[in-house]
Structure formats: C-alpha cells, structure tokens
Amino acid sequence: ALHIIFFINQLWGLAMVSTRLMTELRDVRLEGEYCDSIPVELPPEELEVDCSEVAAALTRKLFSAAFCTVAMWMSAFVSYRLSENLQDRSSSEEDGRLVELVLRVKAELQESATEFEEFICKRLDDVEEVVLPNALPNPRPGGGR
C-alpha cells in the first residue's frame, strides 16, 4: 500500500515539474520577446531583464526541468514495478496456501471416503450374514412337498 502512495506521490511530483517547466518556458519566451522589442540604443542598466542572460537561462531551465522530469519518471516507474512485484509475490504466496489447503482437504476427503466405504462394507457383510441364511429355502425332511 505504501508503494502505491509513493507512486501517486511521484505522479503528482511529475505533474508539478511539468507545470513548472511550462511556466519557466513561458517566462523565458516572454523575456525573449521583451528583449527583442526593446530599442538597441537603450542602455542595459535601464532594462528590467539582463538580455544577455536570457539564452543561458533558457538552457539552464530546460536542463534542470528535463533532469527533474527524468528523475520523476524513473522513480515513478521503479515504485510502480516494485508495487507490482510485491503484489505478485503476495498473490503467489496466497495461491500456494490455497493449493496446500485444497490438497489437505482432498486427502482428508479421501481418508473419510475410505473409512465410510469400509464402514458400509462391514455393515453389508453383517446384513448378508443375517439375511442370507434366512433367505435360503429350508429343505424339508422327506424331500417332498
């Protein structure tokens, strides 16, 4: 259960990193448009943004966002696979216990059926001993009717 929570947390982190990346790219694009729109004769001290750093900032932001995205994807994948493996392990342990239970019940049923069969055979033998001598016609003395 904790692995699923970790996986969900990683997906949330991935969404946050992606959102942050898009925001940073938008800001860099706006800064680039700002730098492109200012007149050349305006001194750099009067600018709100250092236009010489805009391209370097874009590279840094793209690299850090890509790194964070890859790290989040990898950790989400690892947590997902770990969760699946733990679930498979618990399922196979449960399956093993079920197979043991079925085999034990089968053996008990076979033993009970054998005991019941012996009981029935013994009772039938007892019934035959009582019924068969009475069922045979008694020969009459004299051989006639």
Tab-separated table of C-alpha atoms in Angstrom:
chain	number	residue	atom	x	y	z
A	1	ALA	CA	0.000	0.000	0.000
A	2	LEU	CA	2.837	2.400	0.778
A	3	HIS	CA	4.334	1.758	-2.631
A	4	ILE	CA	1.134	2.864	-4.324
A	5	ILE	CA	1.147	6.042	-2.231
A	6	PHE	CA	4.757	6.627	-3.277
A	7	PHE	CA	3.792	6.032	-6.923
A	8	ILE	CA	0.924	8.510	-6.673
A	9	ASN	CA	3.268	10.985	-4.997
A	10	GLN	CA	5.737	10.597	-7.865
A	11	LEU	CA	2.989	11.205	-10.420
A	12	TRP	CA	1.972	14.328	-8.523
A	13	GLY	CA	5.624	15.450	-8.499
A	14	LEU	CA	5.840	14.776	-12.210
A	15	ALA	CA	2.793	16.953	-12.785
A	16	MET	CA	4.344	19.715	-10.661
A	17	VAL	CA	7.669	19.527	-12.531
A	18	SER	CA	5.855	19.616	-15.873
A	19	THR	CA	3.796	22.613	-14.760
A	20	ARG	CA	6.919	24.373	-13.518
A	21	LEU	CA	8.693	23.626	-16.823
A	22	MET	CA	5.852	25.111	-18.837
A	23	THR	CA	5.765	28.197	-16.600
A	24	GLU	CA	9.532	28.679	-16.896
A	25	LEU	CA	9.424	28.275	-20.683
A	26	ARG	CA	6.643	30.828	-20.902
A	27	ASP	CA	8.621	33.271	-18.755
A	28	VAL	CA	11.763	32.796	-20.861
A	29	ARG	CA	9.745	33.265	-24.061
A	30	LEU	CA	8.242	36.482	-22.657
A	31	GLU	CA	11.693	37.703	-21.613
A	32	GLY	CA	12.997	36.924	-25.108
A	33	GLU	CA	10.126	38.839	-26.699
A	34	TYR	CA	10.817	41.727	-24.306
A	35	CYS	CA	14.498	41.764	-25.258
A	36	ASP	CA	13.631	41.611	-28.972
A	37	SER	CA	11.221	44.507	-28.668
A	38	ILE	CA	13.477	46.997	-26.852
A	39	PRO	CA	15.327	49.595	-28.890
A	40	VAL	CA	19.024	48.958	-29.429
A	41	GLU	CA	20.051	52.402	-28.181
A	42	LEU	CA	18.500	51.826	-24.720
A	43	PRO	CA	21.276	51.289	-22.141
A	44	PRO	CA	21.324	47.834	-20.442
A	45	GLU	CA	21.118	49.420	-16.982
A	46	GLU	CA	17.587	50.645	-17.683
A	47	LEU	CA	16.288	47.184	-18.684
A	48	GLU	CA	14.293	45.059	-16.290
A	49	VAL	CA	15.902	41.886	-17.634
A	50	ASP	CA	19.518	41.155	-18.489
A	51	CYS	CA	19.057	40.252	-22.153
A	52	SER	CA	22.493	38.669	-22.401
A	53	GLU	CA	21.411	36.065	-19.828
A	54	VAL	CA	18.086	35.110	-21.435
A	55	ALA	CA	19.538	32.387	-23.696
A	56	ALA	CA	21.715	30.956	-20.889
A	57	ALA	CA	18.747	30.992	-18.506
A	58	LEU	CA	16.675	29.088	-21.054
A	59	THR	CA	19.367	26.409	-21.347
A	60	ARG	CA	19.713	26.070	-17.565
A	61	LYS	CA	15.966	25.892	-17.034
A	62	LEU	CA	15.479	23.350	-19.805
A	63	PHE	CA	18.299	21.173	-18.466
A	64	SER	CA	17.074	21.267	-14.860
A	65	ALA	CA	13.465	20.636	-15.878
A	66	ALA	CA	14.494	17.743	-18.129
A	67	PHE	CA	16.587	16.261	-15.319
A	68	CYS	CA	13.731	16.579	-12.804
A	69	THR	CA	11.281	15.084	-15.290
A	70	VAL	CA	13.523	12.098	-15.996
A	71	ALA	CA	14.142	11.574	-12.265
A	72	MET	CA	10.409	11.673	-11.553
A	73	TRP	CA	9.625	9.262	-14.399
A	74	MET	CA	12.298	6.847	-13.210
A	75	SER	CA	11.160	6.933	-9.589
A	76	ALA	CA	7.508	6.522	-10.637
A	77	PHE	CA	8.478	3.545	-12.820
A	78	VAL	CA	10.531	1.957	-10.031
A	79	SER	CA	7.763	2.404	-7.466
A	80	TYR	CA	5.165	1.018	-9.895
A	81	ARG	CA	7.277	-2.068	-10.703
A	82	LEU	CA	8.089	-2.598	-7.026
A	83	SER	CA	4.405	-2.399	-6.155
A	84	GLU	CA	3.563	-4.929	-8.887
A	85	ASN	CA	6.297	-7.310	-7.729
A	86	LEU	CA	5.128	-7.150	-4.129
A	87	GLN	CA	1.550	-7.731	-5.216
A	88	ASP	CA	2.606	-10.688	-7.397
A	89	ARG	CA	4.630	-12.146	-4.526
A	90	SER	CA	1.713	-11.891	-2.116
A	91	SER	CA	-0.609	-13.384	-4.749
A	92	SER	CA	1.706	-16.347	-5.358
A	93	GLU	CA	2.086	-16.917	-1.595
A	94	GLU	CA	-1.693	-16.856	-1.282
A	95	ASP	CA	-2.028	-19.214	-4.253
A	96	GLY	CA	0.456	-21.583	-2.604
A	97	ARG	CA	-1.538	-21.561	0.620
A	98	LEU	CA	-4.740	-22.261	-1.338
A	99	VAL	CA	-3.129	-25.196	-3.154
A	100	GLU	CA	-1.913	-26.611	0.179
A	101	LEU	CA	-5.415	-26.227	1.611
A	102	VAL	CA	-7.020	-27.940	-1.384
A	103	LEU	CA	-4.547	-30.836	-1.216
A	104	ARG	CA	-5.068	-31.232	2.540
A	105	VAL	CA	-8.871	-31.213	2.158
A	106	LYS	CA	-8.599	-33.709	-0.723
A	107	ALA	CA	-6.508	-36.060	1.411
A	108	GLU	CA	-8.959	-35.747	4.313
A	109	LEU	CA	-11.895	-36.418	1.987
A	110	GLN	CA	-10.176	-39.473	0.528
A	111	GLU	CA	-9.471	-40.761	4.014
A	112	SER	CA	-13.063	-40.111	5.093
A	113	ALA	CA	-14.401	-41.780	1.929
A	114	THR	CA	-12.206	-44.828	2.547
A	115	GLU	CA	-13.384	-45.068	6.162
A	116	PHE	CA	-17.012	-44.663	5.047
A	117	GLU	CA	-16.570	-47.342	2.379
A	118	GLU	CA	-15.089	-49.745	4.952
A	119	PHE	CA	-17.977	-48.990	7.318
A	120	ILE	CA	-20.574	-49.668	4.596
A	121	CYS	CA	-18.838	-52.880	3.504
A	122	LYS	CA	-18.750	-54.135	7.097
A	123	ARG	CA	-22.436	-53.342	7.587
A	124	LEU	CA	-23.309	-55.058	4.291
A	125	ASP	CA	-21.362	-58.122	5.396
A	126	ASP	CA	-23.300	-58.089	8.686
A	127	VAL	CA	-26.586	-57.798	6.794
A	128	GLU	CA	-25.617	-60.655	4.457
A	129	GLU	CA	-24.815	-62.867	7.422
A	130	VAL	CA	-28.245	-62.224	8.882
A	131	VAL	CA	-30.337	-62.155	5.690
A	132	LEU	CA	-28.783	-64.892	3.540
A	133	PRO	CA	-29.289	-67.822	5.919
A	134	ASN	CA	-32.937	-66.793	6.350
A	135	ALA	CA	-33.464	-66.238	2.630
A	136	LEU	CA	-32.424	-69.726	1.548
A	137	PRO	CA	-35.282	-72.221	1.425
A	138	ASN	CA	-35.119	-74.690	4.241
A	139	PRO	CA	-35.044	-78.223	2.917
A	140	ARG	CA	-37.950	-80.217	4.302
A	141	PRO	CA	-37.349	-83.570	5.632
A	142	GLY	CA	-38.520	-86.212	3.311
A	143	GLY	CA	-37.648	-84.330	0.123
A	144	GLY	CA	-41.267	-83.746	-0.903
A	145	ARG	CA	-43.829	-81.213	-0.808
